[in-house]
XYZ file of C-alpha atoms in Angstrom:
595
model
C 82.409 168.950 108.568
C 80.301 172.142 108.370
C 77.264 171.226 109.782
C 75.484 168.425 111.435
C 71.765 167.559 111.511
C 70.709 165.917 114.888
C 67.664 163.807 116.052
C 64.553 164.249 114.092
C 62.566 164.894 117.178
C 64.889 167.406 118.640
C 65.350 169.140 115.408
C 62.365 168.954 113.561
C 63.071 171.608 111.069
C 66.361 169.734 110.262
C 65.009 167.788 107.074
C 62.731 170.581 105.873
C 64.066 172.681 102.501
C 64.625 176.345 103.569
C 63.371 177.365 99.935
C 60.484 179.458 100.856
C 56.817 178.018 99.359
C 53.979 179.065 98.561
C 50.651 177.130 100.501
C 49.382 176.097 97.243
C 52.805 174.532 96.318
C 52.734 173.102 99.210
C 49.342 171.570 98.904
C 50.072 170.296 95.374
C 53.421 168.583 96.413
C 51.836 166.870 99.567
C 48.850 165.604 97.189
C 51.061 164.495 94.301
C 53.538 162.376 96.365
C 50.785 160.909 98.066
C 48.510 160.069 95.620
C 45.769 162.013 97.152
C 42.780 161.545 94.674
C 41.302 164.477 93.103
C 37.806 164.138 94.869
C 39.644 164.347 98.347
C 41.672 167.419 96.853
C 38.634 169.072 96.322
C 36.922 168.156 99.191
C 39.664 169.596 101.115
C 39.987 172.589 98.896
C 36.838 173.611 99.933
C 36.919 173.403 103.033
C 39.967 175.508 103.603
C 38.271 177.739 101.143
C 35.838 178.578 104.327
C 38.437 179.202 106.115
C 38.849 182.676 104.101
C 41.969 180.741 102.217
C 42.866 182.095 98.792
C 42.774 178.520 97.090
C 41.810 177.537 93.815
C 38.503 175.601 94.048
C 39.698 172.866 91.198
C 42.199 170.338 92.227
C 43.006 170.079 88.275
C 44.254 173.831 88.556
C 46.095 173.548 91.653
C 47.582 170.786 90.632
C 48.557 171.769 87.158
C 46.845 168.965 85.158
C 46.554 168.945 81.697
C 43.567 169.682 80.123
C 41.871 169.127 76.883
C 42.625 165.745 75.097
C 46.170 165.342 74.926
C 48.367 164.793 71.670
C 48.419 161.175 71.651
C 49.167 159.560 68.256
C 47.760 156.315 66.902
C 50.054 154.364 65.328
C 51.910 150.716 65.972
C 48.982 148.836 66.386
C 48.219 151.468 69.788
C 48.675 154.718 71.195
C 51.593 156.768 71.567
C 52.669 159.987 73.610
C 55.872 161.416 73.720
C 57.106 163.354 76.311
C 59.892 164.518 74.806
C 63.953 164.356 75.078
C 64.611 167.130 76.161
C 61.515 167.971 78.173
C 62.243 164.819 79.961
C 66.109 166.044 81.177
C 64.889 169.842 81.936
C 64.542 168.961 84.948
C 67.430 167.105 85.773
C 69.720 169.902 83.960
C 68.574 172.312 86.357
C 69.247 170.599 89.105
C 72.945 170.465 87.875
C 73.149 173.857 86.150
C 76.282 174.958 88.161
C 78.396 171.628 86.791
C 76.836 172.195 82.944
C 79.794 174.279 82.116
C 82.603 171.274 82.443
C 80.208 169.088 80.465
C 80.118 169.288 76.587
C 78.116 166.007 75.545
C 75.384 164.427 77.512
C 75.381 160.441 77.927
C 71.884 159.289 77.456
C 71.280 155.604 78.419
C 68.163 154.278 76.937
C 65.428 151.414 78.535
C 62.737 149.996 76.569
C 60.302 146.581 77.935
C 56.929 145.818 77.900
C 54.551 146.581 81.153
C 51.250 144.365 81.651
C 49.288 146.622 83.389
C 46.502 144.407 84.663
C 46.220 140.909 84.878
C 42.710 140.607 83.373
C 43.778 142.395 80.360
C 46.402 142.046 77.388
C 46.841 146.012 77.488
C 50.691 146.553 78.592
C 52.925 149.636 78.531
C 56.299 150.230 76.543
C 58.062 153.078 78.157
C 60.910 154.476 76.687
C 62.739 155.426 79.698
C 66.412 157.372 80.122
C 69.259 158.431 82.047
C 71.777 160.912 82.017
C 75.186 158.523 82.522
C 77.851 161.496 83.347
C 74.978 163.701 85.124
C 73.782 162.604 88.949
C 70.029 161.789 88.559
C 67.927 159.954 91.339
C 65.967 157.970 88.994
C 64.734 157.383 84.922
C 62.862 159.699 83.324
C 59.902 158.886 80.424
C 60.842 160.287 77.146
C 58.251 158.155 75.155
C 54.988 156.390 76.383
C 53.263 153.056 73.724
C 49.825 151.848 74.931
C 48.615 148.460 73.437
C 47.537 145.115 73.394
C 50.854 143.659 72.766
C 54.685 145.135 71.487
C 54.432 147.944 69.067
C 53.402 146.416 65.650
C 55.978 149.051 64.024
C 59.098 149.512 65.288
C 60.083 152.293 62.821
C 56.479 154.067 63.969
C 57.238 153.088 67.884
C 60.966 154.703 67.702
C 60.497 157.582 65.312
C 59.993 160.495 67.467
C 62.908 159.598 69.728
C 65.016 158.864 66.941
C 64.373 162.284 64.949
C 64.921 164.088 68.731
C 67.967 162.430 69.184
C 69.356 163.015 66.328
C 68.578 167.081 66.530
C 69.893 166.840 70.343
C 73.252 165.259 68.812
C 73.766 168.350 66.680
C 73.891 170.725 69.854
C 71.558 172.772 72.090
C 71.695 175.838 73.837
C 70.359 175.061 78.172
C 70.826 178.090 80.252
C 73.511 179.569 78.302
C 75.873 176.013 77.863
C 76.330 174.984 74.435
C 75.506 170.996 75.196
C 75.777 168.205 72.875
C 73.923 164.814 73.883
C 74.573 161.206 72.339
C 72.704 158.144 72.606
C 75.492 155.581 74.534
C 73.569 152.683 75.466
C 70.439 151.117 75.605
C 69.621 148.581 78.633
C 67.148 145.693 77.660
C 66.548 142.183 77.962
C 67.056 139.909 75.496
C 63.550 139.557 73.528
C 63.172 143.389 73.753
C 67.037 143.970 72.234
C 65.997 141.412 69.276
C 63.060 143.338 68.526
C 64.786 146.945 68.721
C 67.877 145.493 66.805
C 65.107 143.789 63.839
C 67.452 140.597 64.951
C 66.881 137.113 65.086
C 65.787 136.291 68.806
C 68.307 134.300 71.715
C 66.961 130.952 70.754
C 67.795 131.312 67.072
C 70.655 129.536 65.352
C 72.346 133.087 64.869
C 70.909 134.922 68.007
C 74.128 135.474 69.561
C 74.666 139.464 69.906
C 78.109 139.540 70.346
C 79.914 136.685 68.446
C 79.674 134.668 65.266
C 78.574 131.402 66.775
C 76.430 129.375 65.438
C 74.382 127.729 67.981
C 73.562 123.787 68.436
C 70.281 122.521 68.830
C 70.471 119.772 71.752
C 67.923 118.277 73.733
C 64.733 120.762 72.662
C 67.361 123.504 73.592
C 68.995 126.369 71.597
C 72.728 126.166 72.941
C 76.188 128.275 72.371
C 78.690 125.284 73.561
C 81.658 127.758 71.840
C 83.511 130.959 73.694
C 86.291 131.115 71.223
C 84.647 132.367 67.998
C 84.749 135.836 66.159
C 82.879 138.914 67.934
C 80.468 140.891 65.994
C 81.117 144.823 65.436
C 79.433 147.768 64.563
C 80.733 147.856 60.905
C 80.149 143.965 60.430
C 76.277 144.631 62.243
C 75.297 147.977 59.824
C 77.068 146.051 57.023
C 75.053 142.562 57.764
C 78.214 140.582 57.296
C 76.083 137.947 59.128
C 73.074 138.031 57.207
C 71.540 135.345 58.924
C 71.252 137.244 62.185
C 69.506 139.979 61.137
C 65.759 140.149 60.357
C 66.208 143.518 58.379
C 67.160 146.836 59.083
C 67.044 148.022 62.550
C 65.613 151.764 62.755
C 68.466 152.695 65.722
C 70.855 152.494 63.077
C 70.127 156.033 61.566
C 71.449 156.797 65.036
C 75.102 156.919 66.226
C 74.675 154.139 68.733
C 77.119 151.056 68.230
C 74.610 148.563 67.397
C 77.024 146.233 69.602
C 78.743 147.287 72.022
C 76.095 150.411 72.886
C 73.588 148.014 73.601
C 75.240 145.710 76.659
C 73.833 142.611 78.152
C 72.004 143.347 81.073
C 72.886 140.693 84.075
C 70.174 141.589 86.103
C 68.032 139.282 83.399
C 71.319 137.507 81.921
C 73.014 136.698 85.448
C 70.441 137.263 88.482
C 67.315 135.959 86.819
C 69.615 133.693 84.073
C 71.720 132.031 85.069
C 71.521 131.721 89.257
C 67.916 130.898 89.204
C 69.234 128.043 86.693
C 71.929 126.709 89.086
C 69.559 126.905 91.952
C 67.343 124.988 90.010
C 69.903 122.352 89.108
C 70.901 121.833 92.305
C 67.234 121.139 93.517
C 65.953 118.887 91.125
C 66.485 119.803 87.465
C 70.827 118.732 87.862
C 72.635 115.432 87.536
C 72.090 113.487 90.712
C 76.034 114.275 91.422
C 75.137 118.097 91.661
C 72.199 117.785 93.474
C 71.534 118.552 97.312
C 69.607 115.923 99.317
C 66.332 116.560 101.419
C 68.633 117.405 104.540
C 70.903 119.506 102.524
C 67.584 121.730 101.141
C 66.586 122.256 104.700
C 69.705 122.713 106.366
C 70.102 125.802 103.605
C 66.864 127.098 103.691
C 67.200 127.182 108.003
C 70.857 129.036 106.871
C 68.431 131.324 104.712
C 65.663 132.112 107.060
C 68.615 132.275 110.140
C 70.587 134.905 108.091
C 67.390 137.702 107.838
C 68.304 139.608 111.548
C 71.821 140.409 109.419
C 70.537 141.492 106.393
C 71.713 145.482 105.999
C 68.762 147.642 105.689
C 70.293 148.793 102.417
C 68.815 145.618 100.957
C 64.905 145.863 100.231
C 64.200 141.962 100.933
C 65.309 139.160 103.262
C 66.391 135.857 102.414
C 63.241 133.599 101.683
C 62.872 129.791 101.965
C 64.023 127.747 98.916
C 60.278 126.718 98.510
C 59.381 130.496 97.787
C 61.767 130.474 94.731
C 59.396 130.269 92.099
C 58.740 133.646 93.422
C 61.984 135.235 94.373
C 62.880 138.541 92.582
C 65.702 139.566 90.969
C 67.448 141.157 93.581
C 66.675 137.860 96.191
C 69.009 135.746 93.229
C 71.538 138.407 93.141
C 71.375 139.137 97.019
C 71.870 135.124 97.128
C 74.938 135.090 93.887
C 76.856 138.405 96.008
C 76.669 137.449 100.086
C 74.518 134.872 101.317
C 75.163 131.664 98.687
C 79.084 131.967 98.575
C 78.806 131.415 102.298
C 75.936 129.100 103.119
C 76.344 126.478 100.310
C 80.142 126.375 101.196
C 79.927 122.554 103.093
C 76.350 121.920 101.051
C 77.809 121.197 97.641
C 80.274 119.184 96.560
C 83.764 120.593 96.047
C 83.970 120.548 92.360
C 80.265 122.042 92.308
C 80.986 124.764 94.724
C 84.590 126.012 92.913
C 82.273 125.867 89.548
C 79.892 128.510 91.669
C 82.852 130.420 93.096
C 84.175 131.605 89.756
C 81.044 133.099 88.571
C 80.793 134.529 92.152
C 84.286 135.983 91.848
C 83.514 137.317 87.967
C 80.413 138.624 89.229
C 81.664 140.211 92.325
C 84.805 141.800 90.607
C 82.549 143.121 87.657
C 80.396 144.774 90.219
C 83.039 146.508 92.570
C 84.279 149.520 90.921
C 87.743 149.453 93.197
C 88.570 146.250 91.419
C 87.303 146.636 88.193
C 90.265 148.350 87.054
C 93.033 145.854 87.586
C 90.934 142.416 87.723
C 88.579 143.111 84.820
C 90.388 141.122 82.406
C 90.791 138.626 84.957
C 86.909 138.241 85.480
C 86.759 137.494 81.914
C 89.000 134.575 81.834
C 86.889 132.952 85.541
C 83.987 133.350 83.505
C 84.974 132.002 80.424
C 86.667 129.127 82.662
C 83.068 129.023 84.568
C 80.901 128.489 81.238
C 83.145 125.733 79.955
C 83.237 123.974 83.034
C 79.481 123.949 83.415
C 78.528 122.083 80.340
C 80.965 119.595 81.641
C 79.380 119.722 85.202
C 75.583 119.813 84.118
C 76.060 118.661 80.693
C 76.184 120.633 77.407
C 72.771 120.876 76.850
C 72.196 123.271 79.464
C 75.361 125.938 77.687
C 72.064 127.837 76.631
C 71.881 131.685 75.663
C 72.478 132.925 78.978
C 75.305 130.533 80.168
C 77.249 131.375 76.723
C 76.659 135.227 77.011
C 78.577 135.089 80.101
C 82.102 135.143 78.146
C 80.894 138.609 76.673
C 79.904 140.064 79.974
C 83.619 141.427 80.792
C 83.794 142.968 77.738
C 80.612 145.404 78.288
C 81.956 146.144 81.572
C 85.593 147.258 80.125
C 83.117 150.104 78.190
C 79.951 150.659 80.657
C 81.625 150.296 84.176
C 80.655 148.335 86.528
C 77.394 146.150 85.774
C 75.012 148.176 88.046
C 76.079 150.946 85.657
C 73.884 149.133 82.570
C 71.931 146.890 84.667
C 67.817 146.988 84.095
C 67.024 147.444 88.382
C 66.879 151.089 88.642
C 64.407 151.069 85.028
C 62.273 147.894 86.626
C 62.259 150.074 90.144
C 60.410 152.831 87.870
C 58.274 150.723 85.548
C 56.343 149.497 89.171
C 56.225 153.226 90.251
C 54.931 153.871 86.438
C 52.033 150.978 86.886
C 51.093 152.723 90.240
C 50.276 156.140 89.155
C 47.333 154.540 87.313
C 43.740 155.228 89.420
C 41.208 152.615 86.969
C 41.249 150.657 84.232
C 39.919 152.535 81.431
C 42.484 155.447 79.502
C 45.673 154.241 81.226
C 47.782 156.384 78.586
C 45.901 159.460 79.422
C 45.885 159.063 82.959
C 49.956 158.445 82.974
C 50.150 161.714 80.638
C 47.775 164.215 83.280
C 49.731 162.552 86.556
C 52.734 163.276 84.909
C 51.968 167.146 84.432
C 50.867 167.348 87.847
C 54.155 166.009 88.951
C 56.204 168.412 87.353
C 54.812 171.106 89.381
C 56.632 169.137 92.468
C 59.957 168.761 90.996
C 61.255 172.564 90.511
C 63.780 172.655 93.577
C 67.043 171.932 92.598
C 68.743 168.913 93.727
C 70.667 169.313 96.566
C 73.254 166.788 98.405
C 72.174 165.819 102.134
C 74.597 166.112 104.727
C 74.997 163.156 107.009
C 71.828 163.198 109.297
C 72.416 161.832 112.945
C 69.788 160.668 115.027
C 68.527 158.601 117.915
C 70.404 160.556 120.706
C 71.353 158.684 123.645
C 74.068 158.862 126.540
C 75.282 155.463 127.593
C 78.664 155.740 125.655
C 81.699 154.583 124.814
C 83.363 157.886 124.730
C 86.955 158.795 125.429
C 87.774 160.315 128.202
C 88.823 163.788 126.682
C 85.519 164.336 124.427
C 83.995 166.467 127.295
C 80.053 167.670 126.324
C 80.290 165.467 122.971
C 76.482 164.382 121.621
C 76.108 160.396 120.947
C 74.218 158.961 118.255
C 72.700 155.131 117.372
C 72.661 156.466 113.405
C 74.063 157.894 110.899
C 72.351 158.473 107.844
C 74.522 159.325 104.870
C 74.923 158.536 101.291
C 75.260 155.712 100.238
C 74.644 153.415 103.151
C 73.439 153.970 107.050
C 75.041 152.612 109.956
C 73.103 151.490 113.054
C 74.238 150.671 116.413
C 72.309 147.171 115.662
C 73.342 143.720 114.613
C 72.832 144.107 110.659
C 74.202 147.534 110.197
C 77.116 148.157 112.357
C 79.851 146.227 110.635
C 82.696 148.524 108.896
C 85.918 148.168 107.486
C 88.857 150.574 108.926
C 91.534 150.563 108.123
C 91.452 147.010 106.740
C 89.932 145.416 109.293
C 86.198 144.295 110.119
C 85.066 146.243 112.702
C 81.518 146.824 114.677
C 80.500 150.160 115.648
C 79.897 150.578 119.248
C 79.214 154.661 119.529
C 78.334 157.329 116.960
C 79.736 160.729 117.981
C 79.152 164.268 117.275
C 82.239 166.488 118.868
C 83.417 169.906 117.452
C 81.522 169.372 114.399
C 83.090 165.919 113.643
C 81.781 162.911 113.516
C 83.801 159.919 115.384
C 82.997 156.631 115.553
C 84.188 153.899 118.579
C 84.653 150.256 117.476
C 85.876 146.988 118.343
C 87.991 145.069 115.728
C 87.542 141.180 115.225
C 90.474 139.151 116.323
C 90.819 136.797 113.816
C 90.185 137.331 110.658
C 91.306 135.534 107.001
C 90.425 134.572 103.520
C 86.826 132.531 103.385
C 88.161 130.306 100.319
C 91.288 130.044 98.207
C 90.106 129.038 94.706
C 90.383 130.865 92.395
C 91.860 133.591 94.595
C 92.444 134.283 98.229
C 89.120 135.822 99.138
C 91.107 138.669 101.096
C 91.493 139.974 97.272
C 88.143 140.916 96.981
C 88.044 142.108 100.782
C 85.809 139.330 101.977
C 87.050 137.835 105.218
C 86.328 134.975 107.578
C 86.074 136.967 111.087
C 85.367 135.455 115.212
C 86.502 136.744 118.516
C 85.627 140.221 118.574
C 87.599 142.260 120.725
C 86.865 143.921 124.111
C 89.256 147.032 123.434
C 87.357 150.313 122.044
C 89.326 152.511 119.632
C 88.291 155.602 118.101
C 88.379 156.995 115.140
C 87.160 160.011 112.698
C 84.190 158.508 110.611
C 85.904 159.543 107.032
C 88.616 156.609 108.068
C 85.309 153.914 107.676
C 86.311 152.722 104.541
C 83.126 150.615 103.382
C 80.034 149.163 105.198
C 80.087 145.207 105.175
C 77.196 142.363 105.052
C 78.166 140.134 108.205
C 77.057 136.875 106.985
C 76.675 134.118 110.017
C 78.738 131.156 108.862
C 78.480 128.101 111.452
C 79.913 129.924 115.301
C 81.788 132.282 112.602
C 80.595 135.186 110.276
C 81.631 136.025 106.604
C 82.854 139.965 106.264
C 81.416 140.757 102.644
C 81.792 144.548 101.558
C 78.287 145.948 100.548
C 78.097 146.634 96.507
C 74.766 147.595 96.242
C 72.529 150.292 98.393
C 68.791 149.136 96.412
């Protein structure tokens, strides 16, 4: 490794850019990413200005805000600005110039959903946001910015800008001397807002199945889809309305090259996180058959599990486990933190055997669908546990409950085999920016104008190109485990790096290496390598058997760790793992996600 960054406090200049700036750049970054207000700016601006500093004596103009009335365009029942395509990406193309050359076309993923912005008011946002699939970028950009009292009246209006720029975009563009080429590939939505871009009829119509022929069943004041055999839609049978029932009329994303199927994937962080695990949870606490249903004791004993499990949770994750009375209120990532690690493992002895296989295949689809190591070779097997999972809840539950989301399970598989893993066209990373979107507002009134001036003021902070940080070490310390030939070696309780950080702690010191589930005992910087010391657990097997060993998917029943220290270089750590308490035992379950 070429360098190493130590301790914060002993190396203070460690995390700093060495890009030489300017005092007013400075300024004007500090104030932008902390949402200083502009009367403190210029309260501060003066008084440095006494201070014989050559400072403007406008925030507005150190800041770079737009001034004047901006363009914004009245039309779909609201207000529109657009950003622009292409000004949108600028940035993130320069901070990949050097890799523009082996790229010829440009994968733009596409999010669209509404935004209440207050709760006293109807006014919401709908952001067209975007990503750049085959280029790294930290988070979505806003091409295109609707302000109104409801969803764009219009949806030819709404999307005709970004349709028009795509379509120019497709035919090529010249960026620092590349000849680039950039397609529309996908667009990430949830259900409601993909009937309404696709001008289709919506998940709890007769026909509102995206991806296959069915029609659905109307059974007990539900919409179901009790079928997973029938014909799958296509591109050609959706532009050609073969299926003239499901369509409302013509959808204005068709004068694009998108496949109106396939290019516009379920998204399981509404379909599967918010879908269909909040639904089993609530089935199993009051809404299921009394056969599937925990008792009193059972609730309590898995909400203590719950509570117990928080001092393990990886700092990767950005909430704990909450009580099972707080699940009105649980967020998407608390249902899929629950579907991935903890439920698999606390509802094991809760629910009865024939429930708790039923929840282990959509754990195991879900889980293989999500791990890009066994996507490859187990993707078609996820499809048939899921399939297998959806047909053997409407017998478990009953068939009225084989509703939109159940059914769309059996298509799931097949968006992965062209998208990757889910994560890859889930809706987190867009909802992550839609709450950073809501934030940059200061009052109530002009919320479209005050998105477009904080917006120009941010791109003033945004010019340094992006640059991948090294592993940072801190926390320095001296109490060992070293061995006994790594004379004048420096010891560490972290390592940052990307994606994950380990901790000499209970919740983030548990690695694999070399197959086995280890804890980190020492983090060690010697002749510009990092080591790490470790003690292995003794015993260690599959969790559960059905539908397939659990050592498959790497997740491991582990006790007795060992006294022995090894050592070893930290490239051999082969994943960082979520050590779930389980009775006097733990649970060994690799970490998929890092939000």
């Amino acid at each position: 490794m070429a360098s190493l960054l130590d301790d914060s406090e002993s190396d203070p200049e460690s995390e700093s850019e060495t890009d030489p700036t300017s005092l007013e750049e400075d300024l004007a970054t500090w104030a932008t990413e902390n949402k200083i207000s502009h009367v403190a700016l210029n309260s501060l601006l003066n008084i440095l200005r006494q201070h014989s500093l050559n400072l403007p004596k406008d925030s507005r103009t150190l800041l770079g805000t737009v001034r004047g009335n901006p363009q914004i365009q009245h039309k779909a029942g609201g207000q529109y600005y657009h950003f622009g395509v292409l000004n949108s990406i600028t940035e993130v193309l320069h901070q990949n110039v050097k890799i523009l050359s082996n790229i010829h076309t440009l994968e733009l993923q596409v999010n669209i959903d509404g935004l209440p912005l207050y709760k006293s008011s109807s006014t919401q946002f709908w952001p067209i946001l975007g990503t750049l699939q085959n280029i790294q970028q930290e988070e979505p950009v806003t091409i295109g910015l609707f302000c109104g009292t409801g969803k764009p009246t219009s949806l030819t209006e709404y999307l005709e800008d970004f349709i028009t720029e795509v379509n120019e975009l497709g035919n090529g563009f010249e960026f620092e001397g590349v000849r680039l080429a950039l397609q529309l590939s996908s667009m990430v939505c949830d259900a409601p807002a993909r009937a309404f871009l696709k001008n289709i009829k919506g998940h709890t119509g007769y026909h509102g199945c995206e991806k296959c022929t069915q029609d659905g069943v109307y059974l007990e004041n539900r919409m179901t889809f009790p079928r997973s055999d029938m014909p799958l839609r296509t591109n050609e049978s959706f532009r050609n309305k073969t299926d003239s029932d499901h369509h409302h009329g013509t959808s204005p994303l068709e004068q694009t090259s998108l496949d109106m199927v396939s290019g516009i994937p379920l998204d399981y962080m509404h379909l599967v996180c918010l879908g269909i695990m909040r639904r089993l949870l609530h089935l199993w606490l009051k809404m299921g058959p009394l056969t599937c249903r925990l008792s009193g004791f059972q609730i309590n004993t898995l909400t203590e599990r719950l509570v117990n499990a928080q001092r393990s949770v990886p700092m990767e994750f950005a909430r704990k486990p909450r009580a099972l009375r707080e699940i009105d209120r649980w967020k998407a990532t608390e249902f899929r933190q629950f579907l991935l690690y903890t439920g698999p493992v606390m509802l094991k002895d809760l629910l009865t055997t024939e429930v708790y296989k039923n929840f282990l295949l959509l754990f195991v689809g879900i889980f293989i669908l999500c791990n890009n190591s066994l996507m490859e070779d187990y993707c078609d097997y996820a499809n048939d546990i899921l399939v297998l999972f959806v047909n053997h809840f409407g017998q478990l539950y009953g068939p009225q409950f084989l509703s939109y989301n159940a059914h769309c399970l059996v298509h799931l598989a097949d968006d992965a085999k062209k998208h990757g893993v889910l994560d890859n066209f889930s809706a987190f990373k867009y909802e992550n920016h839609l709450n950073k979107l809501k934030r940059l507002l200061r009052k109530p009134t002009c919320p479209l104008s005050q998105i477009i001036k904080r917006f120009s003021e941010m791109q003033r902070s945004c010019k340094k190109p992006h640059k991948t940080r090294p592993h940072l070490l801190k926390k320095q310390h001296a109490t060992g485990p070293l061995p006994a030939s790594f004379h004048e070696a420096t010891q560490y309780k972290e390592l940052r790096t990307s994606p994950c950080t380990l901790k000499l702690d209970r919740a983030n010191s548990h690695v694999y290496i070399s197959g086995k589930v280890a804890k980190l005992q020492n983090i060690i910087s010697f002749r510009d390598e990092i080591y790490v010391a470790y003690s292995s657990f003794n015993h260690q097997e599959s969790f559960f058997d059905y539908p397939l060993p659990s050592s498959t998917l790497g997740i491991y029943l582990v006790d007795d760790l060992s006294t022995t220290v090894e050592f070893c270089k930290f490239e051999e750590i082969e994943n960082k793992i979520f050590l779930v308490p389980y009775l006097r035992h733990f649970v060994a379950i690799p970490l998929l996600h890092t939000d």
